PDB file of C-alpha atoms and ligand atoms in Angstrom:
ATOM      1  CA  UNK A  91      12.943 -14.540 -24.473  1.00 98.00           C
ATOM      2  CA  UNK A  92      11.917 -13.441 -27.950  1.00 98.00           C
ATOM      3  CA  UNK A  93      11.505  -9.844 -29.045  1.00 98.00           C
ATOM      4  CA  UNK A  94       9.339  -8.589 -31.898  1.00 98.00           C
ATOM      5  CA  UNK A  95       8.826  -5.229 -33.550  1.00 98.00           C
ATOM      6  CA  UNK A  96       6.157  -5.895 -36.186  1.00 98.00           C
ATOM      7  CA  UNK A  97       2.600  -7.238 -35.905  1.00 98.00           C
ATOM      8  CA  UNK A  98       3.242  -9.823 -38.639  1.00 98.00           C
ATOM      9  CA  UNK A  99       6.272 -11.368 -36.883  1.00 98.00           C
ATOM     10  CA  UNK A 100       4.585 -11.456 -33.479  1.00 98.00           C
ATOM     11  CA  UNK A 101       1.397 -12.898 -34.981  1.00 98.00           C
ATOM     12  CA  UNK A 102       3.290 -15.708 -36.715  1.00 98.00           C
ATOM     13  CA  UNK A 103       5.106 -16.617 -33.492  1.00 98.00           C
ATOM     14  CA  UNK A 104       1.891 -16.555 -31.433  1.00 98.00           C
ATOM     15  CA  UNK A 105       0.105 -18.709 -34.015  1.00 98.00           C
ATOM     16  CA  UNK A 106       2.948 -21.262 -33.732  1.00 98.00           C
ATOM     17  CA  UNK A 107       2.625 -21.211 -29.924  1.00 98.00           C
ATOM     18  CA  UNK A 108      -1.098 -21.922 -30.277  1.00 98.00           C
ATOM     19  CA  UNK A 109      -0.428 -24.816 -32.655  1.00 98.00           C
ATOM     20  CA  UNK A 110       1.744 -26.290 -29.882  1.00 98.00           C
ATOM     21  CA  UNK A 111      -1.319 -26.138 -27.634  1.00 98.00           C
ATOM     22  CA  UNK A 112       0.070 -23.354 -25.468  1.00 98.00           C
ATOM     23  CA  UNK A 113      -2.316 -20.885 -23.804  1.00 98.00           C
ATOM     24  CA  UNK A 114      -1.176 -17.292 -24.326  1.00 99.00           C
ATOM     25  CA  UNK A 115      -1.376 -14.487 -21.757  1.00 99.00           C
ATOM     26  CA  UNK A 116      -0.922 -10.859 -22.833  1.00 99.00           C
ATOM     27  CA  UNK A 117       0.211  -7.975 -20.614  1.00 99.00           C
ATOM     28  CA  UNK A 118      -0.100  -4.611 -22.411  1.00 98.00           C
ATOM     29  CA  UNK A 119       2.126  -1.846 -20.999  1.00 98.00           C
ATOM     30  CA  UNK A 120       3.677   1.467 -21.945  1.00 98.00           C
ATOM     31  CA  UNK A 121       7.011   0.392 -20.478  1.00 98.00           C
ATOM     32  CA  UNK A 122       9.042   2.039 -17.722  1.00 97.00           C
ATOM     33  CA  UNK A 123       8.164  -1.115 -15.889  1.00 98.00           C
ATOM     34  CA  UNK A 124       7.762  -1.257 -12.110  1.00 98.00           C
ATOM     35  CA  UNK A 125       6.493  -3.810  -9.579  1.00 98.00           C
ATOM     36  CA  UNK A 126       2.885  -3.127 -10.649  1.00 98.00           C
ATOM     37  CA  UNK A 127       3.606  -4.272 -14.198  1.00 98.00           C
ATOM     38  CA  UNK A 128       5.687  -7.206 -12.979  1.00 98.00           C
ATOM     39  CA  UNK A 129       2.806  -8.424 -10.805  1.00 98.00           C
ATOM     40  CA  UNK A 130       0.675  -8.561 -13.979  1.00 98.00           C
ATOM     41  CA  UNK A 131       3.338 -10.619 -15.768  1.00 98.00           C
ATOM     42  CA  UNK A 132       3.499 -13.033 -12.813  1.00 98.00           C
ATOM     43  CA  UNK A 133      -0.286 -13.430 -12.797  1.00 98.00           C
ATOM     44  CA  UNK A 134      -0.282 -14.111 -16.536  1.00 98.00           C
ATOM     45  CA  UNK A 135       2.501 -16.653 -16.068  1.00 98.00           C
ATOM     46  CA  UNK A 136       0.538 -18.475 -13.352  1.00 98.00           C
ATOM     47  CA  UNK A 137      -2.402 -18.876 -15.705  1.00 98.00           C
ATOM     48  CA  UNK A 138      -0.798 -19.310 -19.131  1.00 98.00           C
ATOM     49  CA  UNK A 139       1.987 -21.281 -20.810  1.00 98.00           C
ATOM     50  CA  UNK A 140       3.272 -18.363 -22.867  1.00 98.00           C
ATOM     51  CA  UNK A 141       3.338 -14.733 -21.774  1.00 99.00           C
ATOM     52  CA  UNK A 142       3.662 -11.827 -24.189  1.00 99.00           C
ATOM     53  CA  UNK A 143       4.396  -8.350 -22.811  1.00 99.00           C
ATOM     54  CA  UNK A 144       3.865  -5.368 -25.058  1.00 99.00           C
ATOM     55  CA  UNK A 145       5.894  -2.235 -24.400  1.00 98.00           C
ATOM     56  CA  UNK A 146       4.437   0.550 -26.499  1.00 98.00           C
ATOM     57  CA  UNK A 147       3.942   4.198 -25.601  1.00 98.00           C
ATOM     58  CA  UNK A 148       0.730   4.527 -27.574  1.00 98.00           C
ATOM     59  CA  UNK A 149       0.564   7.966 -29.188  1.00 98.00           C
ATOM     60  CA  UNK A 150      -3.178   7.775 -29.885  1.00 98.00           C
ATOM     61  CA  UNK A 151      -4.135   7.722 -26.213  1.00 98.00           C
ATOM     62  CA  UNK A 152      -2.314  10.999 -25.482  1.00 97.00           C
ATOM     63  CA  UNK A 153      -3.921  14.359 -26.238  1.00 95.00           C
ATOM     64  CA  UNK A 154      -1.674  16.897 -28.009  1.00 95.00           C
ATOM     65  CA  UNK A 155      -1.101  18.777 -24.719  1.00 92.00           C
ATOM     66  CA  UNK A 156      -0.195  15.619 -22.774  1.00 93.00           C
ATOM     67  CA  UNK A 157       3.173  14.046 -21.985  1.00 92.00           C
ATOM     68  CA  UNK A 158       3.688  11.707 -24.978  1.00 97.00           C
ATOM     69  CA  UNK A 159       7.140  13.053 -25.869  1.00 96.00           C
ATOM     70  CA  UNK A 160       8.259  13.258 -22.237  1.00 94.00           C
ATOM     71  CA  UNK A 161       6.782   9.904 -21.156  1.00 95.00           C
ATOM     72  CA  UNK A 162       9.607   7.930 -19.461  1.00 95.00           C
ATOM     73  CA  UNK A 163      11.194   5.294 -21.722  1.00 97.00           C
ATOM     74  CA  UNK A 164      13.617   2.634 -20.424  1.00 97.00           C
ATOM     75  CA  UNK A 165      13.648  -0.063 -23.073  1.00 97.00           C
ATOM     76  CA  UNK A 166      16.823  -1.956 -22.114  1.00 98.00           C
ATOM     77  CA  UNK A 167      15.811  -2.095 -18.457  1.00 98.00           C
ATOM     78  CA  UNK A 168      12.276  -3.159 -19.397  1.00 98.00           C
ATOM     79  CA  UNK A 169      13.656  -6.062 -21.429  1.00 98.00           C
ATOM     80  CA  UNK A 170      15.793  -7.223 -18.487  1.00 98.00           C
ATOM     81  CA  UNK A 171      12.824  -7.040 -16.113  1.00 98.00           C
ATOM     82  CA  UNK A 172      10.583  -8.958 -18.521  1.00 98.00           C
ATOM     83  CA  UNK A 173      13.199 -11.699 -18.884  1.00 98.00           C
ATOM     84  CA  UNK A 174      13.721 -11.924 -15.114  1.00 98.00           C
ATOM     85  CA  UNK A 175       9.970 -12.113 -14.509  1.00 98.00           C
ATOM     86  CA  UNK A 176       9.413 -14.966 -16.931  1.00 98.00           C
ATOM     87  CA  UNK A 177       7.984 -13.271 -20.018  1.00 98.00           C
ATOM     88  CA  UNK A 178       8.378 -15.413 -23.135  1.00 98.00           C
ATOM     89  CA  UNK A 179       8.146 -12.585 -25.647  1.00 99.00           C
ATOM     90  CA  UNK A 180       8.261  -8.808 -25.645  1.00 99.00           C
ATOM     91  CA  UNK A 181       6.641  -6.724 -28.364  1.00 99.00           C
ATOM     92  CA  UNK A 182       8.290  -3.347 -28.927  1.00 98.00           C
ATOM     93  CA  UNK A 183       6.802  -1.928 -32.119  1.00 98.00           C
ATOM     94  CA  UNK A 184       7.879   1.502 -33.331  1.00 98.00           C
ATOM     95  CA  UNK A 185       4.811   3.749 -33.820  1.00 98.00           C
ATOM     96  CA  UNK A 186       5.043   3.407 -37.606  1.00 98.00           C
ATOM     97  CA  UNK A 187       4.742  -0.387 -37.320  1.00 98.00           C
ATOM     98  CA  UNK A 188       1.524   0.045 -35.306  1.00 98.00           C
ATOM     99  CA  UNK A 189      -0.204   2.797 -37.258  1.00 98.00           C
ATOM    100  CA  UNK A 190      -0.269   3.431 -40.981  1.00 98.00           C
ATOM    101  CA  UNK A 191       0.324   7.114 -41.648  1.00 96.00           C
ATOM    102  CA  UNK A 192      -3.258   7.453 -42.905  1.00 98.00           C
ATOM    103  CA  UNK A 193      -4.881   5.072 -40.398  1.00 97.00           C
ATOM    104  CA  UNK A 194      -8.573   5.982 -40.203  1.00 98.00           C
ATOM    105  CA  UNK A 195     -10.247   3.229 -38.171  1.00 98.00           C
ATOM    106  CA  UNK A 196     -11.032   3.633 -34.472  1.00 98.00           C
ATOM    107  CA  UNK A 197     -12.786   1.668 -31.767  1.00 98.00           C
ATOM    108  CA  UNK A 198     -14.963   3.892 -29.636  1.00 98.00           C
ATOM    109  CA  UNK A 199     -16.776   2.658 -26.542  1.00 98.00           C
ATOM    110  CA  UNK A 200     -19.572   5.126 -25.970  1.00 96.00           C
ATOM    111  CA  UNK A 201     -20.799   4.675 -22.396  1.00 94.00           C
ATOM    112  CA  UNK A 202     -18.290   3.616 -19.730  1.00 95.00           C
ATOM    113  CA  UNK A 203     -15.556   5.674 -21.411  1.00 97.00           C
ATOM    114  CA  UNK A 204     -17.467   8.958 -21.413  1.00 96.00           C
ATOM    115  CA  UNK A 205     -17.170   9.876 -17.711  1.00 96.00           C
ATOM    116  CA  UNK A 206     -14.258  10.459 -15.313  1.00 97.00           C
ATOM    117  CA  UNK A 207     -10.984   9.996 -17.243  1.00 97.00           C
ATOM    118  CA  UNK A 208     -12.963  10.132 -20.489  1.00 97.00           C
ATOM    119  CA  UNK A 209     -14.517  13.467 -19.560  1.00 96.00           C
ATOM    120  CA  UNK A 210     -11.102  14.928 -18.742  1.00 91.00           C
ATOM    121  CA  UNK A 211      -9.378  13.239 -21.685  1.00 94.00           C
ATOM    122  CA  UNK A 212     -11.987  12.893 -24.488  1.00 96.00           C
ATOM    123  CA  UNK A 213      -9.825  10.938 -26.985  1.00 97.00           C
ATOM    124  CA  UNK A 214      -7.980   8.798 -24.425  1.00 98.00           C
ATOM    125  CA  UNK A 215     -10.132   5.656 -24.397  1.00 98.00           C
ATOM    126  CA  UNK A 216     -10.553   5.694 -28.174  1.00 98.00           C
ATOM    127  CA  UNK A 217      -6.773   5.348 -28.363  1.00 98.00           C
ATOM    128  CA  UNK A 218      -6.708   2.698 -25.631  1.00 98.00           C
ATOM    129  CA  UNK A 219      -9.480   0.582 -27.195  1.00 98.00           C
ATOM    130  CA  UNK A 220      -7.954   0.803 -30.645  1.00 98.00           C
ATOM    131  CA  UNK A 221      -4.463  -0.201 -29.548  1.00 98.00           C
ATOM    132  CA  UNK A 222      -5.720  -2.982 -27.253  1.00 99.00           C
ATOM    133  CA  UNK A 223      -7.948  -4.386 -30.020  1.00 98.00           C
ATOM    134  CA  UNK A 224      -4.949  -4.332 -32.362  1.00 98.00           C
ATOM    135  CA  UNK A 225      -2.855  -6.198 -29.759  1.00 99.00           C
ATOM    136  CA  UNK A 226      -5.674  -8.731 -29.311  1.00 99.00           C
ATOM    137  CA  UNK A 227      -5.803  -9.282 -33.084  1.00 98.00           C
ATOM    138  CA  UNK A 228      -2.054  -9.751 -33.309  1.00 98.00           C
ATOM    139  CA  UNK A 229      -1.571 -12.002 -30.277  1.00 98.00           C
ATOM    140  CA  UNK A 230      -5.024 -13.626 -30.020  1.00 98.00           C
ATOM    141  CA  UNK A 231      -4.425 -14.214 -26.309  1.00 98.00           C
ATOM    142  CA  UNK A 232      -6.511 -16.516 -24.139  1.00 98.00           C
ATOM    143  CA  UNK A 233      -6.047 -14.128 -21.206  1.00 99.00           C
ATOM    144  CA  UNK A 234      -5.118 -10.448 -20.941  1.00 99.00           C
ATOM    145  CA  UNK A 235      -4.112  -8.905 -17.616  1.00 99.00           C
ATOM    146  CA  UNK A 236      -4.791  -5.261 -16.737  1.00 98.00           C
ATOM    147  CA  UNK A 237      -4.230  -3.424 -13.454  1.00 98.00           C
ATOM    148  CA  UNK A 238      -6.940  -2.096 -11.179  1.00 98.00           C
ATOM    149  CA  UNK A 239      -4.742   1.030 -10.997  1.00 98.00           C
ATOM    150  CA  UNK A 240      -6.514   2.098 -14.199  1.00 98.00           C
ATOM    151  CA  UNK A 241      -9.940   1.052 -12.993  1.00 98.00           C
ATOM    152  CA  UNK A 242     -11.960   2.684 -15.746  1.00 98.00           C
ATOM    153  CA  UNK A 243      -9.636   1.278 -18.418  1.00 98.00           C
ATOM    154  CA  UNK A 244     -10.427  -2.304 -17.336  1.00 98.00           C
ATOM    155  CA  UNK A 245     -14.153  -1.528 -17.287  1.00 97.00           C
ATOM    156  CA  UNK A 246     -14.001  -0.049 -20.804  1.00 98.00           C
ATOM    157  CA  UNK A 247     -11.982  -2.983 -22.143  1.00 98.00           C
ATOM    158  CA  UNK A 248     -14.375  -5.500 -20.600  1.00 97.00           C
ATOM    159  CA  UNK A 249     -17.192  -3.703 -22.425  1.00 97.00           C
ATOM    160  CA  UNK A 250     -15.312  -3.710 -25.716  1.00 98.00           C
ATOM    161  CA  UNK A 251     -14.552  -7.427 -25.391  1.00 98.00           C
ATOM    162  CA  UNK A 252     -18.171  -8.220 -24.559  1.00 98.00           C
ATOM    163  CA  UNK A 253     -19.667  -5.996 -27.247  1.00 98.00           C
ATOM    164  CA  UNK A 254     -17.311  -7.128 -30.028  1.00 98.00           C
ATOM    165  CA  UNK A 255     -17.282 -10.844 -29.062  1.00 98.00           C
ATOM    166  CA  UNK A 256     -13.519 -10.868 -28.670  1.00 98.00           C
ATOM    167  CA  UNK A 257     -12.614 -14.326 -27.313  1.00 98.00           C
ATOM    168  CA  UNK A 258     -10.298 -13.298 -24.479  1.00 98.00           C
ATOM    169  CA  UNK A 259     -10.625 -13.395 -20.696  1.00 98.00           C
ATOM    170  CA  UNK A 260      -9.850 -10.089 -18.970  1.00 98.00           C
ATOM    171  CA  UNK A 261      -8.206 -10.338 -15.556  1.00 98.00           C
ATOM    172  CA  UNK A 262      -8.101  -7.305 -13.247  1.00 98.00           C
ATOM    173  CA  UNK A 263      -4.983  -7.388 -11.052  1.00 98.00           C
ATOM    174  CA  UNK A 264      -4.776  -5.643  -7.641  1.00 98.00           C
ATOM    175  CA  UNK A 265      -3.001  -2.277  -7.293  1.00 98.00           C
ATOM    176  CA  UNK A 266       0.637  -2.581  -6.219  1.00 98.00           C
ATOM    177  CA  UNK A 267       1.657   0.221  -3.850  1.00 98.00           C
ATOM    178  CA  UNK A 268       4.853   1.516  -2.283  1.00 97.00           C
ATOM    179  CA  UNK A 269       5.090   0.607   1.429  1.00 97.00           C
ATOM    180  CA  UNK A 270       3.731   4.055   2.373  1.00 95.00           C
ATOM    181  CA  UNK A 271       0.634   3.605   0.199  1.00 97.00           C
ATOM    182  CA  UNK A 272       1.441   5.510  -3.023  1.00 97.00           C
ATOM    183  CA  UNK A 273       0.202   3.480  -5.996  1.00 98.00           C
ATOM    184  CA  UNK A 274       3.147   2.611  -8.224  1.00 97.00           C
ATOM    185  CA  UNK A 275       3.058   4.455 -11.545  1.00 96.00           C
ATOM    186  CA  UNK A 276       5.531   5.188 -14.311  1.00 92.00           C
ATOM    187  CA  UNK A 277       4.467   8.840 -13.915  1.00 92.00           C
ATOM    188  CA  UNK A 278       5.659   8.873 -10.275  1.00 95.00           C
ATOM    189  CA  UNK A 279       9.043   9.602 -11.883  1.00 92.00           C
ATOM    190  CA  UNK A 280       7.742  13.164 -12.407  1.00 93.00           C
ATOM    191  CA  UNK A 281       7.278  13.724  -8.648  1.00 96.00           C
ATOM    192  CA  UNK A 282       9.771  15.764  -6.638  1.00 96.00           C
ATOM    193  CA  UNK A 283      10.330  14.427  -3.079  1.00 96.00           C
ATOM    194  CA  UNK A 284       7.965  17.150  -1.874  1.00 96.00           C
ATOM    195  CA  UNK A 285       5.235  16.259  -4.377  1.00 97.00           C
ATOM    196  CA  UNK A 286       5.664  12.615  -3.527  1.00 96.00           C
ATOM    197  CA  UNK A 287       5.081  13.313   0.174  1.00 97.00           C
ATOM    198  CA  UNK A 288       1.857  15.225  -0.525  1.00 98.00           C
ATOM    199  CA  UNK A 289       0.766  12.600  -3.095  1.00 98.00           C
ATOM    200  CA  UNK A 290       0.245  10.217  -0.195  1.00 98.00           C
ATOM    201  CA  UNK A 291      -2.997  12.157   0.339  1.00 98.00           C
ATOM    202  CA  UNK A 292      -4.580  10.120  -2.488  1.00 98.00           C
ATOM    203  CA  UNK A 293      -4.169   6.744  -0.816  1.00 98.00           C
ATOM    204  CA  UNK A 294      -4.898   8.329   2.571  1.00 98.00           C
ATOM    205  CA  UNK A 295      -8.217   9.721   1.290  1.00 98.00           C
ATOM    206  CA  UNK A 296      -9.153   6.291  -0.079  1.00 98.00           C
ATOM    207  CA  UNK A 297      -8.147   4.505   3.112  1.00 98.00           C
ATOM    208  CA  UNK A 298     -10.206   6.950   5.188  1.00 98.00           C
ATOM    209  CA  UNK A 299     -13.211   6.272   2.942  1.00 98.00           C
ATOM    210  CA  UNK A 300     -12.809   2.507   3.360  1.00 98.00           C
ATOM    211  CA  UNK A 301     -12.599   2.945   7.124  1.00 98.00           C
ATOM    212  CA  UNK A 302     -15.669   5.196   7.162  1.00 98.00           C
ATOM    213  CA  UNK A 303     -17.650   2.632   5.162  1.00 98.00           C
ATOM    214  CA  UNK A 304     -16.497  -0.119   7.530  1.00 97.00           C
ATOM    215  CA  UNK A 305     -17.768   2.046  10.392  1.00 98.00           C
ATOM    216  CA  UNK A 306     -21.192   2.364   8.732  1.00 98.00           C
ATOM    217  CA  UNK A 307     -21.011   5.492   6.550  1.00 98.00           C
ATOM    218  CA  UNK A 308     -23.049   5.077   3.342  1.00 98.00           C
ATOM    219  CA  UNK A 309     -23.442   8.617   1.987  1.00 98.00           C
ATOM    220  CA  UNK A 310     -21.418   9.144  -1.178  1.00 98.00           C
ATOM    221  CA  UNK A 311     -21.598  12.929  -0.732  1.00 98.00           C
ATOM    222  CA  UNK A 312     -20.095  12.721   2.754  1.00 98.00           C
ATOM    223  CA  UNK A 313     -17.255  10.472   1.579  1.00 98.00           C
ATOM    224  CA  UNK A 314     -16.587  12.682  -1.442  1.00 98.00           C
ATOM    225  CA  UNK A 315     -16.401  15.873   0.615  1.00 98.00           C
ATOM    226  CA  UNK A 316     -13.996  14.294   3.098  1.00 98.00           C
ATOM    227  CA  UNK A 317     -11.730  13.058   0.282  1.00 98.00           C
ATOM    228  CA  UNK A 318     -11.789  16.414  -1.519  1.00 98.00           C
ATOM    229  CA  UNK A 319     -10.787  18.148   1.713  1.00 98.00           C
ATOM    230  CA  UNK A 320      -7.904  15.730   2.257  1.00 98.00           C
ATOM    231  CA  UNK A 321      -6.592  16.261  -1.288  1.00 98.00           C
ATOM    232  CA  UNK A 322      -6.928  20.057  -1.191  1.00 98.00           C
ATOM    233  CA  UNK A 323      -5.257  20.270   2.225  1.00 98.00           C
ATOM    234  CA  UNK A 324      -2.248  18.531   0.636  1.00 98.00           C
ATOM    235  CA  UNK A 325      -2.204  20.957  -2.300  1.00 98.00           C
ATOM    236  CA  UNK A 326      -3.785  18.618  -4.870  1.00 98.00           C
ATOM    237  CA  UNK A 327      -6.811  19.934  -6.771  1.00 98.00           C
ATOM    238  CA  UNK A 328      -9.367  17.174  -7.445  1.00 98.00           C
ATOM    239  CA  UNK A 329     -10.419  16.636 -11.089  1.00 97.00           C
ATOM    240  CA  UNK A 330     -12.999  14.248  -9.720  1.00 97.00           C
ATOM    241  CA  UNK A 331     -13.786  12.221  -6.633  1.00 98.00           C
ATOM    242  CA  UNK A 332     -16.379   9.691  -7.769  1.00 98.00           C
ATOM    243  CA  UNK A 333     -18.373   7.028  -5.993  1.00 98.00           C
ATOM    244  CA  UNK A 334     -19.711   4.671  -8.622  1.00 98.00           C
ATOM    245  CA  UNK A 335     -21.227   1.296  -9.367  1.00 96.00           C
ATOM    246  CA  UNK A 336     -18.214  -1.013  -9.557  1.00 95.00           C
ATOM    247  CA  UNK A 337     -19.187  -2.451 -12.969  1.00 90.00           C
ATOM    248  CA  UNK A 338     -20.921   0.317 -14.924  1.00 92.00           C
ATOM    249  CA  UNK A 339     -19.119   3.274 -13.274  1.00 96.00           C
ATOM    250  CA  UNK A 340     -22.481   5.052 -12.923  1.00 96.00           C
ATOM    251  CA  UNK A 341     -22.434   7.511  -9.992  1.00 97.00           C
ATOM    252  CA  UNK A 342     -24.430   6.309  -6.985  1.00 98.00           C
ATOM    253  CA  UNK A 343     -25.613   8.302  -3.941  1.00 98.00           C
ATOM    254  CA  UNK A 344     -25.426   5.429  -1.458  1.00 98.00           C
ATOM    255  CA  UNK A 345     -22.556   3.014  -0.996  1.00 98.00           C
ATOM    256  CA  UNK A 346     -23.424  -0.631  -1.480  1.00 98.00           C
ATOM    257  CA  UNK A 347     -20.484  -2.385   0.201  1.00 96.00           C
ATOM    258  CA  UNK A 348     -18.791  -4.800  -2.185  1.00 95.00           C
ATOM    259  CA  UNK A 349     -20.408  -3.300  -5.308  1.00 97.00           C
ATOM    260  CA  UNK A 350     -19.076   0.249  -5.140  1.00 98.00           C
ATOM    261  CA  UNK A 351     -15.806   1.807  -6.255  1.00 98.00           C
ATOM    262  CA  UNK A 352     -14.284   5.152  -5.347  1.00 98.00           C
ATOM    263  CA  UNK A 353     -12.125   6.763  -8.029  1.00 98.00           C
ATOM    264  CA  UNK A 354     -10.147   9.931  -7.799  1.00 98.00           C
ATOM    265  CA  UNK A 355      -7.944  12.082  -9.996  1.00 98.00           C
ATOM    266  CA  UNK A 356      -6.192  15.262  -8.993  1.00 97.00           C
ATOM    267  CA  UNK A 357      -3.704  17.803 -10.257  1.00 97.00           C
ATOM    268  CA  UNK A 358      -0.890  19.932  -8.977  1.00 97.00           C
ATOM    269  CA  UNK A 359       0.471  22.194 -11.690  1.00 94.00           C
ATOM    270  CA  UNK A 360       1.289  19.912 -14.613  1.00 90.00           C
ATOM    271  CA  UNK A 361       1.244  16.785 -12.426  1.00 94.00           C
ATOM    272  CA  UNK A 362      -1.811  14.557 -12.505  1.00 95.00           C
ATOM    273  CA  UNK A 363      -2.361  11.390 -10.455  1.00 97.00           C
ATOM    274  CA  UNK A 364      -5.171   8.843 -10.204  1.00 98.00           C
ATOM    275  CA  UNK A 365      -6.017   6.194  -7.635  1.00 98.00           C
ATOM    276  CA  UNK A 366      -9.026   4.129  -6.621  1.00 98.00           C
ATOM    277  CA  UNK A 367     -10.382   1.557  -4.238  1.00 98.00           C
ATOM    278  CA  UNK A 368     -13.277  -0.818  -3.965  1.00 98.00           C
ATOM    279  CA  UNK A 369     -15.494   0.097  -1.031  1.00 97.00           C
TER     280      UNK A 369
HETATM  281  P1  LIG B 526       0.852   1.498 -18.167  1.00 85.78           P
HETATM  282  O1  LIG B 526       2.246   1.104 -18.517  1.00 85.78           O
HETATM  283  O2  LIG B 526       0.758   2.638 -17.224  1.00 85.78           O
HETATM  284  O3  LIG B 526      -0.030   1.662 -19.394  1.00 85.78           O
HETATM  285  O4  LIG B 526       0.247   0.274 -17.387  1.00 85.78           O
HETATM  286  C1  LIG B 526       0.217  -1.011 -17.964  1.00 85.78           C
HETATM  287  C2  LIG B 526      -0.635  -1.914 -17.114  1.00 85.78           C
HETATM  288  O5  LIG B 526      -0.075  -1.985 -15.802  1.00 85.78           O
HETATM  289  C3  LIG B 526      -2.064  -1.382 -16.946  1.00 85.78           C
HETATM  290  O6  LIG B 526      -2.967  -2.473 -16.984  1.00 85.78           O
HETATM  291  C4  LIG B 526      -2.016  -0.749 -15.584  1.00 85.78           C
HETATM  292  O7  LIG B 526      -3.271  -0.706 -14.951  1.00 85.78           O
HETATM  293  C5  LIG B 526      -1.075  -1.677 -14.866  1.00 85.78           C
HETATM  294  N1  LIG B 526      -0.522  -1.012 -13.685  1.00 85.78           N
HETATM  295  C6  LIG B 526       0.085   0.206 -13.643  1.00 85.78           C
HETATM  296  N2  LIG B 526       0.412   0.526 -12.378  1.00 85.78           N
HETATM  297  C7  LIG B 526       0.000  -0.504 -11.605  1.00 85.78           C
HETATM  298  C8  LIG B 526       0.042  -0.768 -10.200  1.00 85.78           C
HETATM  299  N3  LIG B 526       0.558   0.106  -9.336  1.00 85.78           N
HETATM  300  N4  LIG B 526      -0.479  -1.933  -9.755  1.00 85.78           N
HETATM  301  C9  LIG B 526      -1.025  -2.823 -10.637  1.00 85.78           C
HETATM  302  N5  LIG B 526      -1.099  -2.643 -11.966  1.00 85.78           N
HETATM  303  C10 LIG B 526      -0.595  -1.495 -12.443  1.00 85.78           C
END
């Protein structure tokens, strides 16, 4: 497995792979890898000859009051996991290799990114789009794999790719969960055993909504109220509980099974978790 720390070196290697006729899959991550990330690498490997994993805690997608400095970093372990999972190259750029000190160019998606996470974190998706576009320029992948865990992120990136004619296929991979239902996340490392137990309320609220829809419930308001009650009863304060069109993320009053997603975010003190499901 190769490792790279500068865009120029990674780009040259990827260009050589392409000249050999190899299809390239890209898996962007912020490291602290877990089974969720590894499932993305495996999917990329199934579809592509060469898989590049980026491990970069992207400063521009964190607000000043967020956890950039504290974000868990486990580089040596991440490299081992990438090698074991079949990655062909890992990109670990230091921030100064990614961003010139006076960098002044941003990619801003102006519709799908404005609600939900974007409303809570106004500069988040600008940072995500900019870093993902930079990775696409460097690697020029045929396929890029993102997790449904960050549902809105995939929707925003699909928009960016469509609107900017970026020649890459975007694959949305299913959410990997712990056996008890908690969606795997690098930020789960912040949870005390007690927080972790109450955090099961997120997946429980989503499961209850899926069951209600299967039993015939179609009112978004009813599903939202039930989920909010479940979260609050467990001590988690909802930032949002949204029932939206699965593609545009526009709020909808009535569930259309198969074309609707339910997204939630909630807080407990400084902790913040997100989860979602298709309905
Ligand atoms: P992150 O390192 O949190 O930026 O995540 C990198 C990629 O892994 C993103 O596309 C995430 O959506 C995806 N991911 C994170 N957690 C999971 C999970 N539990 N299941 C599937 N994909 C995930």
